[in-house]
């Protein structure tokens, strides 16, 4: 028995070293801590936007790695399948009304959100969204939005992640549950501790990157792209204006606030979901309405 435990720990360490080797220090997934600092009370005349990145298989390696490292990537920016399924179930049991992005934007425009309103989104779209999250979403019949790094679709190793393919994204979109927006073409990385698309010298390049991302997504999926999620959940007015100039309808940030009708459509809030934020903030908020 002791040998088995040692073997599991060794395997977990190997898995963790592979997952978090030096090139991950590029901070591809880091968000500002202010995006997770919730106020004492959330506005109840609103809708809550939930944001996920990875939904990992719930196995011994992942659980031991979480316990050993307590890393942000595994604890803050990822959930495991059992957590994800329970999160959707507990919200549904509390009476949550899950909206598609189209329904969200229409309700926001009308100034009238349904009570217990929830909108689900995913950023990056690695293989775990297709393999682990999508079956759970289908089973629960929950609509969701995917924000795709268009130039990284199908990459086998994008900063240690296997990305979903166009066929997999297409299958999710064709299910009738998923809508698709842009998360840049390839400008999803840091430069000197700053998201590259926010570096002033890269403004012209960002406009080209944005345009290309939209063109590629629309060609591959035969849809109209209407929205963009800012990498790392941050933006500035130039970037927001670039989205407006491109004809998009919405841009999404990460912020510990709900969505209210008066919010600027290019600064729409989303809450980064993990086990702690779900238990301590999101579920109590839905139950309180």
PDB file of C-alpha atoms in Angstrom:
ATOM      1  CA  UNK A   1       0.000   0.000   0.000  1.00  0.00           C
ATOM      2  CA  UNK A   2       2.848   2.377   0.899  1.00  0.00           C
ATOM      3  CA  UNK A   3       4.515   1.630  -2.433  1.00  0.00           C
ATOM      4  CA  UNK A   4       1.296   2.469  -4.254  1.00  0.00           C
ATOM      5  CA  UNK A   5       0.999   5.788  -2.414  1.00  0.00           C
ATOM      6  CA  UNK A   6       4.618   6.636  -3.188  1.00  0.00           C
ATOM      7  CA  UNK A   7       4.072   5.793  -6.843  1.00  0.00           C
ATOM      8  CA  UNK A   8       1.022   8.053  -7.039  1.00  0.00           C
ATOM      9  CA  UNK A   9       2.954  10.925  -5.432  1.00  0.00           C
ATOM     10  CA  UNK A  10       5.890  10.438  -7.815  1.00  0.00           C
ATOM     11  CA  UNK A  11       3.565  10.394 -10.806  1.00  0.00           C
ATOM     12  CA  UNK A  12       1.847  13.524  -9.523  1.00  0.00           C
ATOM     13  CA  UNK A  13       5.191  15.279  -9.199  1.00  0.00           C
ATOM     14  CA  UNK A  14       6.196  14.290 -12.726  1.00  0.00           C
ATOM     15  CA  UNK A  15       2.814  15.461 -14.033  1.00  0.00           C
ATOM     16  CA  UNK A  16       3.182  18.740 -12.168  1.00  0.00           C
ATOM     17  CA  UNK A  17       6.732  19.375 -13.359  1.00  0.00           C
ATOM     18  CA  UNK A  18       5.611  18.808 -16.941  1.00  0.00           C
ATOM     19  CA  UNK A  19       2.576  21.032 -16.542  1.00  0.00           C
ATOM     20  CA  UNK A  20       4.449  23.888 -14.893  1.00  0.00           C
ATOM     21  CA  UNK A  21       7.899  23.872 -16.482  1.00  0.00           C
ATOM     22  CA  UNK A  22       9.676  27.201 -16.997  1.00  0.00           C
ATOM     23  CA  UNK A  23       7.957  28.209 -20.210  1.00  0.00           C
ATOM     24  CA  UNK A  24       4.657  28.510 -18.357  1.00  0.00           C
ATOM     25  CA  UNK A  25       6.160  31.514 -16.564  1.00  0.00           C
ATOM     26  CA  UNK A  26       5.080  33.533 -19.565  1.00  0.00           C
ATOM     27  CA  UNK A  27       1.913  34.008 -17.495  1.00  0.00           C
ATOM     28  CA  UNK A  28      -0.433  32.963 -20.238  1.00  0.00           C
ATOM     29  CA  UNK A  29      -3.242  32.416 -17.745  1.00  0.00           C
ATOM     30  CA  UNK A  30      -2.559  35.014 -15.057  1.00  0.00           C
ATOM     31  CA  UNK A  31      -5.224  37.585 -14.248  1.00  0.00           C
ATOM     32  CA  UNK A  32      -5.033  40.617 -12.000  1.00  0.00           C
ATOM     33  CA  UNK A  33      -5.830  39.793  -8.372  1.00  0.00           C
ATOM     34  CA  UNK A  34      -8.371  42.629  -8.324  1.00  0.00           C
ATOM     35  CA  UNK A  35     -10.485  40.490 -10.654  1.00  0.00           C
ATOM     36  CA  UNK A  36     -11.054  38.112  -7.745  1.00  0.00           C
ATOM     37  CA  UNK A  37     -11.627  40.610  -4.901  1.00  0.00           C
ATOM     38  CA  UNK A  38     -15.386  40.618  -4.441  1.00  0.00           C
ATOM     39  CA  UNK A  39     -17.396  43.438  -2.846  1.00  0.00           C
ATOM     40  CA  UNK A  40     -19.485  42.668   0.219  1.00  0.00           C
ATOM     41  CA  UNK A  41     -22.684  42.607  -1.823  1.00  0.00           C
ATOM     42  CA  UNK A  42     -23.402  42.044  -5.509  1.00  0.00           C
ATOM     43  CA  UNK A  43     -26.118  43.937  -7.377  1.00  0.00           C
ATOM     44  CA  UNK A  44     -29.225  41.728  -7.484  1.00  0.00           C
ATOM     45  CA  UNK A  45     -30.802  43.611 -10.403  1.00  0.00           C
ATOM     46  CA  UNK A  46     -28.331  41.950 -12.706  1.00  0.00           C
ATOM     47  CA  UNK A  47     -27.017  38.820 -14.396  1.00  0.00           C
ATOM     48  CA  UNK A  48     -23.874  36.994 -13.335  1.00  0.00           C
ATOM     49  CA  UNK A  49     -21.390  36.035 -16.046  1.00  0.00           C
ATOM     50  CA  UNK A  50     -19.304  32.976 -15.231  1.00  0.00           C
ATOM     51  CA  UNK A  51     -15.911  32.385 -16.832  1.00  0.00           C
ATOM     52  CA  UNK A  52     -14.004  29.107 -16.999  1.00  0.00           C
ATOM     53  CA  UNK A  53     -10.728  28.130 -18.611  1.00  0.00           C
ATOM     54  CA  UNK A  54     -10.008  24.453 -18.033  1.00  0.00           C
ATOM     55  CA  UNK A  55     -12.173  21.591 -16.793  1.00  0.00           C
ATOM     56  CA  UNK A  56      -9.762  18.828 -15.807  1.00  0.00           C
ATOM     57  CA  UNK A  57     -10.461  15.149 -15.298  1.00  0.00           C
ATOM     58  CA  UNK A  58     -11.019  14.394 -11.627  1.00  0.00           C
ATOM     59  CA  UNK A  59      -8.262  11.892 -10.916  1.00  0.00           C
ATOM     60  CA  UNK A  60      -5.619  11.196  -8.286  1.00  0.00           C
ATOM     61  CA  UNK A  61      -2.834  12.938 -10.197  1.00  0.00           C
ATOM     62  CA  UNK A  62      -4.742  16.209 -10.450  1.00  0.00           C
ATOM     63  CA  UNK A  63      -5.927  16.111  -6.832  1.00  0.00           C
ATOM     64  CA  UNK A  64      -2.466  15.314  -5.443  1.00  0.00           C
ATOM     65  CA  UNK A  65      -0.882  17.972  -7.660  1.00  0.00           C
ATOM     66  CA  UNK A  66      -3.390  20.506  -6.331  1.00  0.00           C
ATOM     67  CA  UNK A  67      -2.598  19.498  -2.779  1.00  0.00           C
ATOM     68  CA  UNK A  68       1.175  19.512  -3.236  1.00  0.00           C
ATOM     69  CA  UNK A  69       1.540  22.758  -5.169  1.00  0.00           C
ATOM     70  CA  UNK A  70      -1.621  24.762  -4.539  1.00  0.00           C
ATOM     71  CA  UNK A  71      -0.775  26.380  -7.893  1.00  0.00           C
ATOM     72  CA  UNK A  72      -2.914  29.136  -9.375  1.00  0.00           C
ATOM     73  CA  UNK A  73      -3.332  27.234 -12.653  1.00  0.00           C
ATOM     74  CA  UNK A  74      -4.778  24.180 -10.886  1.00  0.00           C
ATOM     75  CA  UNK A  75      -6.696  25.914  -8.090  1.00  0.00           C
ATOM     76  CA  UNK A  76      -7.760  29.360  -9.340  1.00  0.00           C
ATOM     77  CA  UNK A  77      -8.037  28.887 -13.092  1.00  0.00           C
ATOM     78  CA  UNK A  78      -9.220  25.281 -13.325  1.00  0.00           C
ATOM     79  CA  UNK A  79     -12.010  23.113 -11.986  1.00  0.00           C
ATOM     80  CA  UNK A  80     -12.308  19.338 -12.136  1.00  0.00           C
ATOM     81  CA  UNK A  81     -15.214  17.534 -13.758  1.00  0.00           C
ATOM     82  CA  UNK A  82     -16.983  16.648 -10.511  1.00  0.00           C
ATOM     83  CA  UNK A  83     -16.780  20.266  -9.343  1.00  0.00           C
ATOM     84  CA  UNK A  84     -18.046  21.585 -12.671  1.00  0.00           C
ATOM     85  CA  UNK A  85     -20.996  19.195 -12.779  1.00  0.00           C
ATOM     86  CA  UNK A  86     -21.911  19.987  -9.184  1.00  0.00           C
ATOM     87  CA  UNK A  87     -21.632  23.730  -9.829  1.00  0.00           C
ATOM     88  CA  UNK A  88     -24.122  23.584 -12.691  1.00  0.00           C
ATOM     89  CA  UNK A  89     -26.430  21.276 -10.731  1.00  0.00           C
ATOM     90  CA  UNK A  90     -26.390  23.402  -7.586  1.00  0.00           C
ATOM     91  CA  UNK A  91     -27.131  26.536  -9.600  1.00  0.00           C
ATOM     92  CA  UNK A  92     -29.991  24.799 -11.413  1.00  0.00           C
ATOM     93  CA  UNK A  93     -31.358  23.493  -8.099  1.00  0.00           C
ATOM     94  CA  UNK A  94     -31.265  27.069  -6.782  1.00  0.00           C
ATOM     95  CA  UNK A  95     -33.431  28.172  -9.715  1.00  0.00           C
ATOM     96  CA  UNK A  96     -30.758  29.683 -11.974  1.00  0.00           C
ATOM     97  CA  UNK A  97     -31.897  30.752 -15.442  1.00  0.00           C
ATOM     98  CA  UNK A  98     -29.067  30.018 -17.893  1.00  0.00           C
ATOM     99  CA  UNK A  99     -28.952  32.431 -20.836  1.00  0.00           C
ATOM    100  CA  UNK A 100     -27.196  32.199 -24.178  1.00  0.00           C
ATOM    101  CA  UNK A 101     -25.013  35.159 -25.156  1.00  0.00           C
ATOM    102  CA  UNK A 102     -27.720  36.370 -27.522  1.00  0.00           C
ATOM    103  CA  UNK A 103     -30.304  36.254 -24.718  1.00  0.00           C
ATOM    104  CA  UNK A 104     -27.860  37.993 -22.372  1.00  0.00           C
ATOM    105  CA  UNK A 105     -27.239  40.905 -24.736  1.00  0.00           C
ATOM    106  CA  UNK A 106     -30.933  41.238 -25.575  1.00  0.00           C
ATOM    107  CA  UNK A 107     -31.874  41.297 -21.881  1.00  0.00           C
ATOM    108  CA  UNK A 108     -29.114  43.812 -21.150  1.00  0.00           C
ATOM    109  CA  UNK A 109     -30.370  46.061 -23.945  1.00  0.00           C
ATOM    110  CA  UNK A 110     -33.950  45.847 -22.685  1.00  0.00           C
ATOM    111  CA  UNK A 111     -32.805  46.667 -19.156  1.00  0.00           C
ATOM    112  CA  UNK A 112     -34.581  43.648 -17.715  1.00  0.00           C
ATOM    113  CA  UNK A 113     -32.696  40.513 -16.685  1.00  0.00           C
ATOM    114  CA  UNK A 114     -34.618  37.460 -15.490  1.00  0.00           C
ATOM    115  CA  UNK A 115     -34.191  36.680 -11.804  1.00  0.00           C
ATOM    116  CA  UNK A 116     -31.276  34.352 -10.980  1.00  0.00           C
ATOM    117  CA  UNK A 117     -29.752  35.034 -14.388  1.00  0.00           C
ATOM    118  CA  UNK A 118     -26.518  33.173 -15.284  1.00  0.00           C
ATOM    119  CA  UNK A 119     -24.360  33.214 -18.427  1.00  0.00           C
ATOM    120  CA  UNK A 120     -21.506  30.715 -18.890  1.00  0.00           C
ATOM    121  CA  UNK A 121     -18.357  31.349 -20.941  1.00  0.00           C
ATOM    122  CA  UNK A 122     -15.000  29.680 -21.608  1.00  0.00           C
ATOM    123  CA  UNK A 123     -11.722  31.286 -22.684  1.00  0.00           C
ATOM    124  CA  UNK A 124      -8.824  29.812 -24.725  1.00  0.00           C
ATOM    125  CA  UNK A 125     -10.693  26.576 -25.608  1.00  0.00           C
ATOM    126  CA  UNK A 126      -8.224  23.841 -24.954  1.00  0.00           C
ATOM    127  CA  UNK A 127      -9.131  20.168 -25.417  1.00  0.00           C
ATOM    128  CA  UNK A 128     -10.529  19.896 -21.873  1.00  0.00           C
ATOM    129  CA  UNK A 129     -13.475  22.114 -22.839  1.00  0.00           C
ATOM    130  CA  UNK A 130     -14.470  19.651 -25.557  1.00  0.00           C
ATOM    131  CA  UNK A 131     -13.597  16.413 -23.762  1.00  0.00           C
ATOM    132  CA  UNK A 132     -14.692  17.215 -20.218  1.00  0.00           C
ATOM    133  CA  UNK A 133     -16.938  20.291 -20.102  1.00  0.00           C
ATOM    134  CA  UNK A 134     -19.026  19.818 -23.247  1.00  0.00           C
ATOM    135  CA  UNK A 135     -20.608  16.460 -22.245  1.00  0.00           C
ATOM    136  CA  UNK A 136     -21.617  17.946 -18.888  1.00  0.00           C
ATOM    137  CA  UNK A 137     -23.062  21.060 -20.522  1.00  0.00           C
ATOM    138  CA  UNK A 138     -25.034  18.919 -22.985  1.00  0.00           C
ATOM    139  CA  UNK A 139     -26.393  16.735 -20.210  1.00  0.00           C
ATOM    140  CA  UNK A 140     -27.493  19.803 -18.238  1.00  0.00           C
ATOM    141  CA  UNK A 141     -28.697  21.604 -21.403  1.00  0.00           C
ATOM    142  CA  UNK A 142     -26.758  24.739 -20.453  1.00  0.00           C
ATOM    143  CA  UNK A 143     -25.911  27.260 -23.211  1.00  0.00           C
ATOM    144  CA  UNK A 144     -22.383  28.664 -23.245  1.00  0.00           C
ATOM    145  CA  UNK A 145     -20.012  30.909 -25.180  1.00  0.00           C
ATOM    146  CA  UNK A 146     -16.487  29.986 -26.297  1.00  0.00           C
ATOM    147  CA  UNK A 147     -13.808  32.625 -26.852  1.00  0.00           C
ATOM    148  CA  UNK A 148     -11.276  31.123 -29.236  1.00  0.00           C
ATOM    149  CA  UNK A 149      -7.598  31.972 -29.786  1.00  0.00           C
ATOM    150  CA  UNK A 150      -8.109  31.511 -33.511  1.00  0.00           C
ATOM    151  CA  UNK A 151      -4.449  31.131 -34.465  1.00  0.00           C
ATOM    152  CA  UNK A 152      -3.874  28.460 -31.802  1.00  0.00           C
ATOM    153  CA  UNK A 153      -6.781  26.167 -32.649  1.00  0.00           C
ATOM    154  CA  UNK A 154      -5.506  22.610 -33.037  1.00  0.00           C
ATOM    155  CA  UNK A 155      -2.084  23.340 -31.502  1.00  0.00           C
ATOM    156  CA  UNK A 156      -0.751  20.245 -29.756  1.00  0.00           C
ATOM    157  CA  UNK A 157       1.370  22.250 -27.301  1.00  0.00           C
ATOM    158  CA  UNK A 158       0.350  25.839 -26.688  1.00  0.00           C
ATOM    159  CA  UNK A 159       2.121  26.562 -23.408  1.00  0.00           C
ATOM    160  CA  UNK A 160       1.660  22.936 -22.330  1.00  0.00           C
ATOM    161  CA  UNK A 161      -1.965  22.816 -23.457  1.00  0.00           C
ATOM    162  CA  UNK A 162      -3.496  20.709 -26.180  1.00  0.00           C
ATOM    163  CA  UNK A 163      -5.961  23.020 -27.886  1.00  0.00           C
ATOM    164  CA  UNK A 164      -9.332  21.978 -29.294  1.00  0.00           C
ATOM    165  CA  UNK A 165      -9.482  21.499 -33.067  1.00  0.00           C
ATOM    166  CA  UNK A 166     -11.787  23.271 -35.492  1.00  0.00           C
ATOM    167  CA  UNK A 167     -13.801  20.067 -35.899  1.00  0.00           C
ATOM    168  CA  UNK A 168     -14.321  19.892 -32.126  1.00  0.00           C
ATOM    169  CA  UNK A 169     -15.242  23.571 -31.876  1.00  0.00           C
ATOM    170  CA  UNK A 170     -17.547  23.145 -34.865  1.00  0.00           C
ATOM    171  CA  UNK A 171     -19.282  20.200 -33.184  1.00  0.00           C
ATOM    172  CA  UNK A 172     -19.896  22.247 -30.049  1.00  0.00           C
ATOM    173  CA  UNK A 173     -21.189  25.219 -32.031  1.00  0.00           C
ATOM    174  CA  UNK A 174     -23.473  23.003 -34.133  1.00  0.00           C
ATOM    175  CA  UNK A 175     -24.997  21.505 -30.965  1.00  0.00           C
ATOM    176  CA  UNK A 176     -27.163  24.596 -30.622  1.00  0.00           C
ATOM    177  CA  UNK A 177     -25.783  25.288 -27.152  1.00  0.00           C
ATOM    178  CA  UNK A 178     -22.584  27.155 -28.001  1.00  0.00           C
ATOM    179  CA  UNK A 179     -21.799  30.529 -29.513  1.00  0.00           C
ATOM    180  CA  UNK A 180     -18.257  31.533 -30.485  1.00  0.00           C
ATOM    181  CA  UNK A 181     -16.332  34.786 -30.094  1.00  0.00           C
ATOM    182  CA  UNK A 182     -12.729  35.895 -30.514  1.00  0.00           C
ATOM    183  CA  UNK A 183      -9.929  35.768 -27.943  1.00  0.00           C
ATOM    184  CA  UNK A 184      -7.356  37.180 -30.426  1.00  0.00           C
ATOM    185  CA  UNK A 185      -5.665  35.418 -33.312  1.00  0.00           C
ATOM    186  CA  UNK A 186      -2.249  35.005 -31.685  1.00  0.00           C
ATOM    187  CA  UNK A 187      -1.864  37.991 -29.337  1.00  0.00           C
ATOM    188  CA  UNK A 188      -2.525  36.009 -26.173  1.00  0.00           C
ATOM    189  CA  UNK A 189       0.751  36.357 -24.301  1.00  0.00           C
ATOM    190  CA  UNK A 190       2.728  38.715 -22.092  1.00  0.00           C
ATOM    191  CA  UNK A 191       5.482  41.155 -23.027  1.00  0.00           C
ATOM    192  CA  UNK A 192       7.492  42.588 -20.123  1.00  0.00           C
ATOM    193  CA  UNK A 193       4.745  41.758 -17.611  1.00  0.00           C
ATOM    194  CA  UNK A 194       2.049  43.364 -19.800  1.00  0.00           C
ATOM    195  CA  UNK A 195      -0.484  41.643 -22.064  1.00  0.00           C
ATOM    196  CA  UNK A 196       1.015  42.144 -25.518  1.00  0.00           C
ATOM    197  CA  UNK A 197      -2.179  43.562 -27.011  1.00  0.00           C
ATOM    198  CA  UNK A 198      -2.132  46.374 -24.401  1.00  0.00           C
ATOM    199  CA  UNK A 199       1.401  47.540 -25.245  1.00  0.00           C
ATOM    200  CA  UNK A 200       0.968  50.929 -27.019  1.00  0.00           C
ATOM    201  CA  UNK A 201       3.494  50.038 -29.715  1.00  0.00           C
ATOM    202  CA  UNK A 202       1.326  47.036 -30.663  1.00  0.00           C
ATOM    203  CA  UNK A 203      -1.915  48.919 -31.295  1.00  0.00           C
ATOM    204  CA  UNK A 204      -1.797  48.654 -35.074  1.00  0.00           C
ATOM    205  CA  UNK A 205      -0.786  45.003 -34.798  1.00  0.00           C
ATOM    206  CA  UNK A 206      -3.732  44.336 -32.485  1.00  0.00           C
ATOM    207  CA  UNK A 207      -6.200  45.738 -34.991  1.00  0.00           C
ATOM    208  CA  UNK A 208      -4.804  43.398 -37.647  1.00  0.00           C
ATOM    209  CA  UNK A 209      -4.799  40.466 -35.227  1.00  0.00           C
ATOM    210  CA  UNK A 210      -8.415  41.134 -34.243  1.00  0.00           C
ATOM    211  CA  UNK A 211      -9.542  41.389 -37.852  1.00  0.00           C
ATOM    212  CA  UNK A 212      -7.752  38.159 -38.769  1.00  0.00           C
ATOM    213  CA  UNK A 213      -9.214  36.286 -35.797  1.00  0.00           C
ATOM    214  CA  UNK A 214     -12.736  37.253 -36.823  1.00  0.00           C
ATOM    215  CA  UNK A 215     -12.150  36.339 -40.462  1.00  0.00           C
ATOM    216  CA  UNK A 216     -10.722  32.923 -39.587  1.00  0.00           C
ATOM    217  CA  UNK A 217     -13.486  32.035 -37.115  1.00  0.00           C
ATOM    218  CA  UNK A 218     -16.206  33.128 -39.523  1.00  0.00           C
ATOM    219  CA  UNK A 219     -14.656  31.158 -42.382  1.00  0.00           C
ATOM    220  CA  UNK A 220     -14.141  27.983 -40.343  1.00  0.00           C
ATOM    221  CA  UNK A 221     -17.521  27.965 -38.606  1.00  0.00           C
ATOM    222  CA  UNK A 222     -19.690  29.861 -41.092  1.00  0.00           C
ATOM    223  CA  UNK A 223     -21.009  32.159 -38.374  1.00  0.00           C
ATOM    224  CA  UNK A 224     -20.927  35.870 -37.583  1.00  0.00           C
ATOM    225  CA  UNK A 225     -18.559  36.794 -34.747  1.00  0.00           C
ATOM    226  CA  UNK A 226     -20.174  39.392 -32.520  1.00  0.00           C
ATOM    227  CA  UNK A 227     -17.968  39.561 -29.424  1.00  0.00           C
ATOM    228  CA  UNK A 228     -14.468  39.422 -27.957  1.00  0.00           C
ATOM    229  CA  UNK A 229     -13.059  38.403 -24.578  1.00  0.00           C
ATOM    230  CA  UNK A 230      -9.969  40.382 -23.575  1.00  0.00           C
ATOM    231  CA  UNK A 231      -7.062  38.072 -22.670  1.00  0.00           C
ATOM    232  CA  UNK A 232      -6.359  38.111 -18.924  1.00  0.00           C
ATOM    233  CA  UNK A 233      -9.643  39.981 -18.485  1.00  0.00           C
ATOM    234  CA  UNK A 234      -8.098  43.426 -18.927  1.00  0.00           C
ATOM    235  CA  UNK A 235      -8.445  46.196 -21.497  1.00  0.00           C
ATOM    236  CA  UNK A 236      -8.107  49.907 -22.175  1.00  0.00           C
ATOM    237  CA  UNK A 237     -10.188  52.390 -24.144  1.00  0.00           C
ATOM    238  CA  UNK A 238      -8.109  52.076 -27.314  1.00  0.00           C
ATOM    239  CA  UNK A 239      -8.655  48.325 -27.360  1.00  0.00           C
ATOM    240  CA  UNK A 240     -12.364  48.676 -26.614  1.00  0.00           C
ATOM    241  CA  UNK A 241     -12.657  51.209 -29.434  1.00  0.00           C
ATOM    242  CA  UNK A 242     -10.881  48.809 -31.803  1.00  0.00           C
ATOM    243  CA  UNK A 243     -13.681  46.316 -31.117  1.00  0.00           C
ATOM    244  CA  UNK A 244     -16.326  48.949 -31.844  1.00  0.00           C
ATOM    245  CA  UNK A 245     -14.537  49.929 -35.060  1.00  0.00           C
ATOM    246  CA  UNK A 246     -14.517  46.278 -36.125  1.00  0.00           C
ATOM    247  CA  UNK A 247     -18.294  46.160 -35.767  1.00  0.00           C
ATOM    248  CA  UNK A 248     -18.440  43.881 -32.739  1.00  0.00           C
ATOM    249  CA  UNK A 249     -21.300  44.148 -30.262  1.00  0.00           C
ATOM    250  CA  UNK A 250     -19.574  43.299 -26.987  1.00  0.00           C
ATOM    251  CA  UNK A 251     -16.259  42.959 -25.181  1.00  0.00           C
ATOM    252  CA  UNK A 252     -15.815  41.033 -21.935  1.00  0.00           C
ATOM    253  CA  UNK A 253     -13.489  41.664 -19.006  1.00  0.00           C
ATOM    254  CA  UNK A 254     -12.877  39.731 -15.785  1.00  0.00           C
ATOM    255  CA  UNK A 255     -14.172  41.591 -12.749  1.00  0.00           C
ATOM    256  CA  UNK A 256     -15.765  40.538  -9.441  1.00  0.00           C
ATOM    257  CA  UNK A 257     -19.088  42.126 -10.330  1.00  0.00           C
ATOM    258  CA  UNK A 258     -22.365  41.144 -11.949  1.00  0.00           C
ATOM    259  CA  UNK A 259     -23.617  42.507 -15.279  1.00  0.00           C
ATOM    260  CA  UNK A 260     -26.038  45.432 -15.069  1.00  0.00           C
ATOM    261  CA  UNK A 261     -27.949  47.031 -17.969  1.00  0.00           C
ATOM    262  CA  UNK A 262     -26.041  50.311 -17.693  1.00  0.00           C
ATOM    263  CA  UNK A 263     -22.613  48.685 -18.149  1.00  0.00           C
ATOM    264  CA  UNK A 264     -20.738  49.690 -21.300  1.00  0.00           C
ATOM    265  CA  UNK A 265     -21.118  46.807 -23.764  1.00  0.00           C
ATOM    266  CA  UNK A 266     -17.348  46.692 -24.212  1.00  0.00           C
ATOM    267  CA  UNK A 267     -16.611  46.358 -20.495  1.00  0.00           C
ATOM    268  CA  UNK A 268     -19.011  43.560 -19.571  1.00  0.00           C
ATOM    269  CA  UNK A 269     -18.111  41.789 -16.332  1.00  0.00           C
ATOM    270  CA  UNK A 270     -17.407  38.100 -15.928  1.00  0.00           C
ATOM    271  CA  UNK A 271     -16.511  36.268 -12.714  1.00  0.00           C
ATOM    272  CA  UNK A 272     -13.616  33.809 -12.800  1.00  0.00           C
ATOM    273  CA  UNK A 273     -15.011  30.542 -11.427  1.00  0.00           C
ATOM    274  CA  UNK A 274     -13.224  28.052  -9.230  1.00  0.00           C
ATOM    275  CA  UNK A 275     -14.409  25.904  -6.359  1.00  0.00           C
ATOM    276  CA  UNK A 276     -13.976  28.679  -3.780  1.00  0.00           C
ATOM    277  CA  UNK A 277     -15.686  31.463  -5.745  1.00  0.00           C
ATOM    278  CA  UNK A 278     -18.588  29.162  -6.548  1.00  0.00           C
ATOM    279  CA  UNK A 279     -19.156  28.083  -2.947  1.00  0.00           C
ATOM    280  CA  UNK A 280     -18.490  31.430  -1.286  1.00  0.00           C
ATOM    281  CA  UNK A 281     -19.881  33.947  -3.773  1.00  0.00           C
ATOM    282  CA  UNK A 282     -21.754  32.661  -6.821  1.00  0.00           C
ATOM    283  CA  UNK A 283     -24.099  30.078  -5.332  1.00  0.00           C
ATOM    284  CA  UNK A 284     -25.017  32.220  -2.290  1.00  0.00           C
ATOM    285  CA  UNK A 285     -25.743  35.131  -4.656  1.00  0.00           C
ATOM    286  CA  UNK A 286     -28.158  33.045  -6.755  1.00  0.00           C
ATOM    287  CA  UNK A 287     -29.810  31.602  -3.644  1.00  0.00           C
ATOM    288  CA  UNK A 288     -30.300  35.074  -2.178  1.00  0.00           C
ATOM    289  CA  UNK A 289     -32.567  36.211  -5.018  1.00  0.00           C
TER     290      UNK A 289
END
